[in-house]
Amino acid sequence: MTYTFRVSALAAEFGVHRNTIRNWIRNGSLPARPGPGRQYVMEWEAYRALCERYGRSPRPGTDRVKDPAMLQQMAGKADLPPVFLGRRSPTFTESPAWIESCLACGSCAAACPISGVDGLDPCRIIRMALLDLEEELLATDWPWKCTLCGRCEESCPMAVGIVGFMRHIRSLRDRERVPGPIHSGVTTCLERGNNLGIPEQDFLALLDDLGRELALSCPGFTVPVDRYGARLLVTINSKEPFTEPDSMKWWWRIFHEAGESWTIASSNWEGVNWGFFSGDDEAMRTIVGRMVDNLQRLNCSALLLPE
Amino acid sequence: MFDLLQEYIDQDRIRLDRTIHTGRTTYHDPCNYGRRSQQLFGHGYFEEGRAITRACCPDFVDMQPPGADNYCCGAGGGLWSMPYAAERVFHGRLKARQIRETGARLVIAPCHNCRDQILRSLNREYELDIEVKYLWQLVADSLAGPS
């Protein structure tokens, strides 16, 4: 274990002139040898003895290197399982994210707003995947704490698809262990047409009530449900009918004013595709397919997805 | 959504009253409409939402950095619904700082998720004392009626 220093730094540390340090080195009372970059190296023990002689404590952090006895002990531990690097797991290499082109430059880590939270760091995640630390990576909650915001990708000089890769790791999580209500929302949507399981009858009654209310300020207004041939098919975020139904009226007032030809489907009207967040491609495809079905069934030419 | 609202404005199908939202206003770029749309479809919706906001609000100020380098609200990727509130609020510190630096009292968010995070979480956690509106809410509240 060694202590590395520059003459000026050591002089400042001990409150003596630089020439004094140089004299000590020259006459051998400071057992240091020259190193690269005008630095000197001495044994940490010699540094400690010097500190003791001048009534100082060694600089904090300089003694963190493990002592030789411990290093020897560690080297003797041959029963540690060796880690083989280089075997690339197809789980990751078959992802189209091109993680192999990562240069480990760390730009993504610098751009990520939550680097360091719980040890998370996009660069680290990519490197772990490349080093085949698949099991360790899948055990973390990192991909779920990432908001898929894409600042990492924006800064990546090699255009690694970090966001897609993060979502890919999400997709490998056992569905029962997907955090929060996202997976149950997907299941509910597949079974009942929307993430919150709002029954069709309740939904239609709500639209009717709200339409009547709006007609007081927008004469002649009604909510056009399943109107064949409307130009615009409008999807709904299920939180709106559930928690703040009046907020649907903002779009409706605009449609009324603009004289838009629009409609809401009576079933499968959900506009929020939680399969995207939970990493469930199949569910995502089904939910998108239902929107396309509604577009075709009602012969609409445009889709409004205000999510 | 942006194309539709812009179409109404361009074709004079709706008229907007610029005397309703006279306070300082800023605009939040949702990750999915901006960066993700740019990556998937070759077009990021950065300018459109600003143009519509400007059409309603005379005192408009951008957050720094705006557009492609803008920060996430902190609740994207499903985080609004996930049990990681501490991480979500921590992530949002950057958005809160950006908003505060603009001096805006009104923030326009064209995304359900971002609006909820900024209005219901960041506003409270970082004492921003702001109003947050959806882009279409701003337009609806600015409707000037038929000429």
Coordinates of C-alpha atoms in Angstrom, one line a residue:
Chain A
M1 CA 0.0 0.0 0.0
T2 CA 1.4 3.3 -1.1
Y3 CA 0.9 7.0 -0.7
T4 CA 1.2 9.2 -3.8
F5 CA 1.9 12.9 -3.6
R6 CA 3.3 16.0 -5.2
V7 CA 5.9 18.0 -3.5
S8 CA 3.7 21.1 -3.3
A9 CA 0.8 19.2 -1.9
L10 CA 2.8 17.4 0.8
A11 CA 4.5 20.7 1.7
A12 CA 1.1 22.3 2.1
E13 CA -0.1 19.3 4.1
F14 CA 2.8 19.6 6.6
G15 CA 3.1 23.3 6.6
V16 CA 6.7 23.4 5.4
H17 CA 8.4 24.8 2.3
R18 CA 8.5 22.8 -0.9
N19 CA 12.4 22.8 -0.7
T20 CA 12.2 21.2 2.7
I21 CA 10.3 18.3 1.2
R22 CA 12.8 18.1 -1.6
N23 CA 15.6 18.1 0.9
W24 CA 14.0 15.3 2.9
I25 CA 13.7 13.2 -0.2
R26 CA 17.2 14.0 -1.2
N27 CA 18.8 13.1 2.1
G28 CA 16.7 10.0 2.5
S29 CA 14.8 11.0 5.6
L30 CA 11.6 10.8 3.5
P31 CA 11.8 7.4 1.8
A32 CA 10.0 8.4 -1.5
R33 CA 10.8 7.6 -5.1
P34 CA 9.9 9.6 -8.1
G35 CA 6.9 8.5 -10.1
P36 CA 5.2 9.7 -13.3
G37 CA 3.9 13.2 -13.7
R38 CA 6.1 14.9 -11.1
Q39 CA 4.6 12.7 -8.5
Y40 CA 6.3 10.8 -5.7
V41 CA 5.4 7.5 -4.2
M42 CA 6.2 6.2 -0.8
E43 CA 4.9 3.3 1.4
W44 CA 1.8 4.2 3.3
E45 CA 3.5 3.1 6.5
A46 CA 6.3 5.7 5.9
Y47 CA 3.6 8.4 5.4
R48 CA 1.8 7.3 8.6
A49 CA 5.1 7.5 10.5
L50 CA 5.8 11.0 9.1
C51 CA 2.3 12.0 10.3
E52 CA 3.0 10.6 13.7
R53 CA 6.3 12.4 14.0
Y54 CA 4.6 15.7 13.3
G55 CA 1.5 15.1 15.4
R56 CA -0.9 14.9 12.4
S57 CA -3.4 12.3 11.4
P58 CA -3.2 10.7 7.9
R59 CA -5.5 12.3 5.3
P60 CA -8.9 10.6 5.4
G61 CA -9.5 8.1 2.7
T62 CA -5.8 7.4 2.0
D63 CA -5.8 4.2 4.0
R64 CA -8.7 2.5 2.2
V65 CA -6.7 0.2 0.2
K66 CA -6.8 -3.3 1.7
D67 CA -3.8 -4.3 3.7
P68 CA -1.4 -6.9 2.2
A69 CA -2.5 -9.6 4.7
M70 CA -6.1 -9.3 3.6
L71 CA -5.2 -9.3 -0.1
Q72 CA -3.2 -12.5 0.4
Q73 CA -6.1 -14.0 2.2
M74 CA -8.5 -13.1 -0.6
A75 CA -6.1 -14.5 -3.2
G76 CA -6.1 -17.8 -1.3
K77 CA -9.9 -18.1 -1.6
A78 CA -9.8 -20.5 -4.5
D79 CA -13.3 -21.8 -3.7
L80 CA -14.9 -18.6 -5.1
P81 CA -16.7 -19.5 -8.3
P82 CA -15.0 -18.0 -11.3
V83 CA -17.1 -15.6 -13.4
F84 CA -16.8 -16.2 -17.2
L85 CA -17.4 -13.2 -19.3
G86 CA -18.1 -13.2 -23.0
R87 CA -21.0 -15.7 -23.3
R88 CA -23.7 -13.5 -24.6
S89 CA -27.3 -14.3 -23.5
P90 CA -29.7 -14.5 -26.5
T91 CA -32.2 -12.8 -24.2
F92 CA -30.4 -9.6 -24.7
T93 CA -28.5 -10.0 -28.0
E94 CA -31.6 -10.8 -29.9
S95 CA -33.1 -7.4 -28.8
P96 CA -32.8 -4.9 -31.6
A97 CA -31.3 -2.3 -29.3
W98 CA -27.8 -2.8 -30.6
I99 CA -26.4 -2.8 -27.1
E100 CA -23.1 -4.3 -28.4
S101 CA -22.2 -0.9 -29.9
C102 CA -22.1 0.7 -26.5
L103 CA -18.7 2.5 -25.9
A104 CA -19.2 2.7 -22.1
C105 CA -18.7 6.5 -22.5
G106 CA -21.3 7.3 -19.8
S107 CA -23.1 10.0 -21.7
C108 CA -26.4 8.2 -20.9
A109 CA -25.6 8.1 -17.2
A110 CA -24.9 11.9 -17.3
A111 CA -28.2 12.6 -19.1
C112 CA -30.4 10.4 -16.9
P113 CA -32.3 12.4 -14.3
I114 CA -32.3 9.6 -11.8
S115 CA -28.7 8.2 -12.2
G116 CA -27.6 7.0 -8.8
V117 CA -31.0 6.4 -7.4
D118 CA -30.9 2.9 -6.0
G119 CA -27.7 2.3 -8.0
L120 CA -29.6 2.8 -11.2
D121 CA -27.6 4.1 -14.2
P122 CA -28.4 3.3 -17.9
C123 CA -24.7 2.7 -18.8
R124 CA -24.4 0.2 -16.0
I125 CA -27.6 -1.6 -17.2
I126 CA -26.2 -1.9 -20.7
R127 CA -22.8 -3.1 -19.5
M128 CA -24.4 -5.7 -17.2
A129 CA -26.4 -7.0 -20.1
L130 CA -23.2 -7.2 -22.2
L131 CA -21.4 -9.0 -19.5
D132 CA -24.2 -11.5 -19.2
L133 CA -25.2 -10.5 -15.7
E134 CA -28.7 -11.3 -16.8
E135 CA -30.0 -12.8 -13.6
E136 CA -28.6 -9.9 -11.5
L137 CA -30.2 -7.4 -13.9
L138 CA -33.6 -9.0 -14.0
A139 CA -33.6 -9.0 -10.2
T140 CA -33.4 -5.2 -10.0
D141 CA -36.3 -2.8 -10.1
W142 CA -34.3 -0.4 -12.2
P143 CA -36.3 -0.7 -15.5
W144 CA -39.5 0.1 -13.5
K145 CA -38.0 3.2 -11.8
C146 CA -36.9 4.5 -15.2
T147 CA -39.6 6.6 -16.8
L148 CA -38.5 5.7 -20.4
C149 CA -38.0 9.4 -20.9
G150 CA -35.3 8.9 -23.6
R151 CA -32.8 11.5 -22.5
C152 CA -30.2 8.8 -22.4
E153 CA -30.8 7.8 -26.0
E154 CA -30.8 11.4 -27.1
S155 CA -27.2 11.7 -25.8
C156 CA -25.9 8.3 -26.9
P157 CA -23.3 8.7 -29.6
M158 CA -23.8 5.2 -30.8
A159 CA -27.6 5.4 -31.0
V160 CA -28.1 2.4 -28.7
G161 CA -31.9 1.8 -28.3
I162 CA -31.7 2.2 -24.5
V163 CA -35.4 2.9 -24.0
G164 CA -36.5 -0.1 -26.1
F165 CA -34.0 -2.2 -24.2
M166 CA -35.3 -1.0 -20.9
R167 CA -38.8 -1.9 -22.0
H168 CA -37.5 -5.3 -23.1
I169 CA -36.2 -6.0 -19.6
R170 CA -39.6 -5.0 -18.3
S171 CA -41.2 -7.6 -20.6
L172 CA -39.0 -10.4 -19.1
R173 CA -40.5 -9.8 -15.6
D174 CA -42.9 -12.5 -14.4
R175 CA -46.4 -10.9 -15.0
E176 CA -47.4 -11.5 -11.4
R177 CA -44.4 -9.4 -10.2
V178 CA -45.1 -6.3 -12.4
P179 CA -45.1 -3.5 -9.9
G180 CA -48.4 -1.6 -9.2
P181 CA -51.7 -2.0 -10.9
I182 CA -50.4 -1.9 -14.5
H183 CA -50.6 -5.5 -15.2
S184 CA -54.0 -5.9 -13.6
G185 CA -55.1 -2.9 -15.7
V186 CA -54.0 -4.7 -18.8
T187 CA -55.9 -7.9 -17.8
T188 CA -59.0 -5.9 -17.0
C189 CA -58.7 -4.1 -20.4
L190 CA -58.4 -7.4 -22.2
E191 CA -61.4 -8.8 -20.4
R192 CA -63.7 -5.8 -20.1
G193 CA -62.6 -3.3 -22.8
N194 CA -61.1 -0.6 -20.5
N195 CA -58.4 -0.5 -17.8
L196 CA -60.8 0.2 -15.0
G197 CA -63.5 -2.2 -16.0
I198 CA -66.2 0.4 -16.4
P199 CA -69.4 -1.4 -17.6
E200 CA -70.8 -0.3 -21.0
Q201 CA -74.2 0.6 -19.5
D202 CA -72.7 3.0 -16.9
F203 CA -70.4 4.5 -19.5
L204 CA -73.2 5.2 -21.9
A205 CA -75.4 6.6 -19.2
L206 CA -72.6 8.9 -18.1
L207 CA -72.0 10.2 -21.6
D208 CA -75.7 10.9 -21.9
D209 CA -75.9 12.9 -18.7
L210 CA -72.8 14.9 -19.5
G211 CA -74.1 15.5 -23.0
R212 CA -77.3 16.9 -21.6
E213 CA -75.4 19.2 -19.2
L214 CA -73.2 20.5 -22.0
A215 CA -76.2 21.1 -24.2
L216 CA -77.3 23.9 -21.8
S217 CA -74.3 26.0 -22.9
C218 CA -73.9 24.4 -26.4
P219 CA -77.4 24.2 -27.9
G220 CA -78.1 21.0 -29.8
F221 CA -75.1 19.2 -28.4
T222 CA -75.3 15.4 -28.0
V223 CA -72.5 12.8 -27.6
P224 CA -72.4 10.8 -30.8
V225 CA -71.9 7.2 -29.8
D226 CA -71.1 4.6 -32.6
R227 CA -71.9 7.1 -35.3
Y228 CA -71.2 5.4 -38.6
G229 CA -69.2 7.4 -41.1
A230 CA -68.0 10.0 -38.6
R231 CA -64.6 11.5 -39.6
L232 CA -63.0 11.3 -36.2
L233 CA -63.0 8.3 -33.7
V234 CA -62.2 9.6 -30.2
T235 CA -60.7 7.4 -27.6
I236 CA -61.1 8.0 -23.9
N237 CA -58.6 7.8 -21.0
S238 CA -60.6 5.7 -18.5
K239 CA -59.5 7.8 -15.6
E240 CA -61.8 10.6 -17.0
P241 CA -65.2 8.9 -16.7
F242 CA -64.0 7.3 -13.5
T243 CA -62.6 10.3 -11.6
E244 CA -63.2 13.6 -13.4
P245 CA -65.9 13.1 -16.0
D246 CA -66.4 16.8 -16.6
S247 CA -62.9 17.0 -18.1
M248 CA -64.2 15.2 -21.2
K249 CA -66.3 18.3 -22.0
W250 CA -63.2 20.3 -23.0
W251 CA -62.7 18.3 -26.2
W252 CA -66.5 18.2 -26.8
R253 CA -66.8 22.0 -26.6
I254 CA -64.0 22.3 -29.2
F255 CA -65.7 19.7 -31.5
H256 CA -69.0 21.5 -31.1
E257 CA -67.5 24.9 -32.0
A258 CA -65.5 23.4 -34.9
G259 CA -68.5 21.6 -36.3
E260 CA -66.5 18.3 -36.2
S261 CA -68.0 15.0 -37.3
W262 CA -66.8 12.7 -34.5
T263 CA -67.9 9.7 -32.5
I264 CA -67.0 7.6 -29.4
A265 CA -67.2 3.8 -29.7
S266 CA -69.6 2.2 -27.2
S267 CA -67.1 -0.6 -26.4
N268 CA -63.3 -0.8 -26.4
W269 CA -63.0 3.0 -26.2
E270 CA -60.0 2.9 -23.9
G271 CA -57.2 5.1 -25.2
V272 CA -54.5 4.2 -22.6
N273 CA -52.5 1.2 -23.6
W274 CA -50.8 -0.1 -20.4
G275 CA -49.3 -3.0 -22.4
F276 CA -46.7 -0.4 -23.5
F277 CA -45.6 0.3 -19.9
S278 CA -45.8 -3.3 -18.6
G279 CA -43.7 -4.6 -21.6
D280 CA -46.6 -6.8 -22.8
D281 CA -46.4 -6.7 -26.6
E282 CA -49.2 -9.1 -27.2
A283 CA -51.7 -7.2 -25.1
M284 CA -50.6 -4.0 -26.7
R285 CA -51.2 -5.4 -30.1
T286 CA -54.7 -6.7 -29.1
I287 CA -55.6 -3.3 -27.7
V288 CA -54.4 -1.4 -30.7
G289 CA -56.2 -4.0 -32.9
R290 CA -59.5 -3.1 -31.2
M291 CA -59.0 0.6 -32.0
V292 CA -58.5 -0.4 -35.6
D293 CA -61.6 -2.6 -35.5
N294 CA -63.6 0.3 -34.2
L295 CA -62.2 2.6 -36.9
Q296 CA -63.2 0.0 -39.6
R297 CA -66.6 -0.8 -38.1
L298 CA -67.6 2.8 -37.9
N299 CA -65.9 3.7 -41.1
C300 CA -63.9 6.6 -39.5
S301 CA -61.0 8.2 -41.3
A302 CA -59.0 9.6 -38.3
L303 CA -58.2 8.5 -34.8
L304 CA -57.8 10.9 -31.8
L305 CA -55.7 9.5 -29.1
P306 CA -55.3 12.2 -26.5
E307 CA -53.1 10.3 -24.1
Chain B
M1 CA -54.2 15.9 -31.4
F2 CA -51.8 18.8 -32.4
D3 CA -52.6 18.4 -36.1
L4 CA -56.3 18.5 -35.3
L5 CA -56.2 21.6 -33.1
Q6 CA -53.9 23.3 -35.6
E7 CA -56.3 22.4 -38.4
Y8 CA -59.2 24.0 -36.6
I9 CA -57.2 27.2 -36.0
D10 CA -55.8 27.3 -39.6
Q11 CA -59.2 26.8 -41.2
D12 CA -60.8 29.3 -38.9
R13 CA -63.2 26.7 -37.5
I14 CA -62.4 27.9 -34.0
R15 CA -61.4 31.4 -32.9
L16 CA -59.3 31.9 -29.8
D17 CA -59.6 34.8 -27.3
R18 CA -56.1 35.9 -26.2
T19 CA -57.4 38.1 -23.4
I20 CA -58.3 35.2 -21.1
H21 CA -54.9 33.7 -20.2
T22 CA -52.9 36.8 -19.9
G23 CA -50.5 35.6 -17.1
R24 CA -47.1 34.1 -17.9
T25 CA -47.4 30.7 -19.4
T26 CA -45.0 27.9 -20.2
Y27 CA -45.3 24.6 -22.1
H28 CA -44.2 21.1 -21.0
D29 CA -42.8 18.7 -23.7
P30 CA -44.1 15.2 -23.1
C31 CA -41.4 12.6 -23.8
N32 CA -43.7 10.5 -26.0
Y33 CA -44.9 13.3 -28.2
G34 CA -41.4 14.7 -28.5
R35 CA -38.4 12.4 -28.4
R36 CA -40.2 9.1 -28.8
S37 CA -42.3 10.4 -31.7
Q38 CA -39.2 11.7 -33.4
Q39 CA -37.5 8.3 -33.0
L40 CA -40.5 6.2 -34.1
F41 CA -42.1 8.3 -36.7
G42 CA -39.4 10.7 -37.7
H43 CA -41.3 13.7 -36.4
G44 CA -41.2 15.0 -32.9
Y45 CA -44.1 17.2 -31.9
F46 CA -42.2 20.1 -30.3
E47 CA -43.3 23.2 -32.1
E48 CA -47.0 22.4 -32.7
G49 CA -48.0 22.5 -29.0
R50 CA -46.1 25.7 -28.5
A51 CA -47.7 27.4 -31.5
I52 CA -51.2 26.5 -30.2
T53 CA -50.3 27.7 -26.7
R54 CA -48.9 30.9 -28.1
A55 CA -52.2 31.4 -30.0
C56 CA -54.0 31.5 -26.6
C57 CA -51.4 33.1 -24.3
P58 CA -49.7 36.3 -25.2
D59 CA -47.0 36.0 -22.4
F60 CA -45.3 32.7 -23.3
V61 CA -41.9 31.7 -22.0
D62 CA -40.1 28.4 -22.8
M63 CA -38.6 26.2 -20.1
Q64 CA -34.8 25.7 -20.3
P65 CA -33.9 23.5 -22.0
P66 CA -36.9 23.2 -24.3
G67 CA -37.7 20.6 -27.0
A68 CA -35.6 17.5 -27.5
D69 CA -33.5 18.1 -24.3
N70 CA -36.5 18.9 -22.1
Y71 CA -36.9 16.9 -18.9
C72 CA -39.5 14.3 -18.2
C73 CA -42.2 15.2 -15.7
G74 CA -41.0 12.2 -13.7
A75 CA -44.1 10.1 -13.9
G76 CA -43.6 8.7 -17.4
G77 CA -43.3 5.0 -18.3
G78 CA -46.2 4.1 -16.0
L79 CA -44.5 5.6 -12.9
W80 CA -47.7 7.5 -12.0
S81 CA -49.3 4.2 -11.2
M82 CA -46.3 2.4 -9.7
P83 CA -45.3 2.1 -6.1
Y84 CA -42.1 4.3 -6.5
A85 CA -43.4 7.7 -5.3
A86 CA -40.1 8.8 -3.8
E87 CA -38.3 8.2 -7.1
R88 CA -41.0 9.8 -9.1
V89 CA -41.0 13.0 -7.0
F90 CA -37.2 13.0 -7.0
H91 CA -37.1 12.7 -10.8
G92 CA -39.6 15.6 -11.0
R93 CA -37.3 18.0 -9.1
L94 CA -35.8 19.0 -12.5
K95 CA -39.2 19.8 -14.0
A96 CA -40.1 21.8 -10.9
R97 CA -36.9 23.8 -11.2
Q98 CA -37.5 24.5 -14.8
I99 CA -41.1 25.6 -14.2
R100 CA -40.0 27.9 -11.3
E101 CA -37.3 29.5 -13.4
T102 CA -39.8 30.6 -16.1
G103 CA -41.8 32.5 -13.5
A104 CA -45.0 31.1 -15.2
R105 CA -48.2 30.7 -13.3
L106 CA -49.8 28.5 -15.9
V107 CA -48.2 25.3 -17.3
I108 CA -49.7 23.7 -20.4
A109 CA -49.3 19.9 -20.5
P110 CA -50.6 18.1 -23.6
C111 CA -50.5 14.7 -21.9
H112 CA -52.8 13.2 -19.2
N113 CA -49.9 11.6 -17.3
C114 CA -47.7 14.7 -17.3
R115 CA -50.6 16.9 -16.3
D116 CA -51.4 14.7 -13.3
Q117 CA -47.8 14.6 -12.1
I118 CA -47.3 18.4 -12.4
L119 CA -50.7 19.4 -11.1
R120 CA -51.2 16.8 -8.4
S121 CA -47.7 16.0 -7.3
L122 CA -45.0 18.5 -8.2
N123 CA -47.2 21.5 -7.5
R124 CA -47.6 20.3 -3.9
E125 CA -44.2 18.8 -3.3
Y126 CA -42.2 21.8 -4.6
E127 CA -44.7 24.5 -3.6
L128 CA -44.9 25.8 -7.2
D129 CA -48.3 27.5 -6.7
I130 CA -49.2 27.0 -10.4
E131 CA -52.2 26.2 -12.5
V132 CA -51.9 23.3 -15.0
K133 CA -54.1 22.8 -18.0
Y134 CA -54.3 20.3 -20.8
L135 CA -53.6 21.8 -24.2
W136 CA -57.2 21.1 -25.2
Q137 CA -58.4 22.5 -22.0
L138 CA -56.6 25.7 -22.7
V139 CA -58.1 25.8 -26.2
A140 CA -61.6 25.0 -24.9
D141 CA -61.3 27.8 -22.2
S142 CA -60.0 30.2 -24.9
L143 CA -62.9 29.6 -27.3
A144 CA -64.1 33.0 -28.5
G145 CA -67.4 31.7 -29.9
P146 CA -68.7 32.3 -33.5
S147 CA -67.7 35.6 -35.1

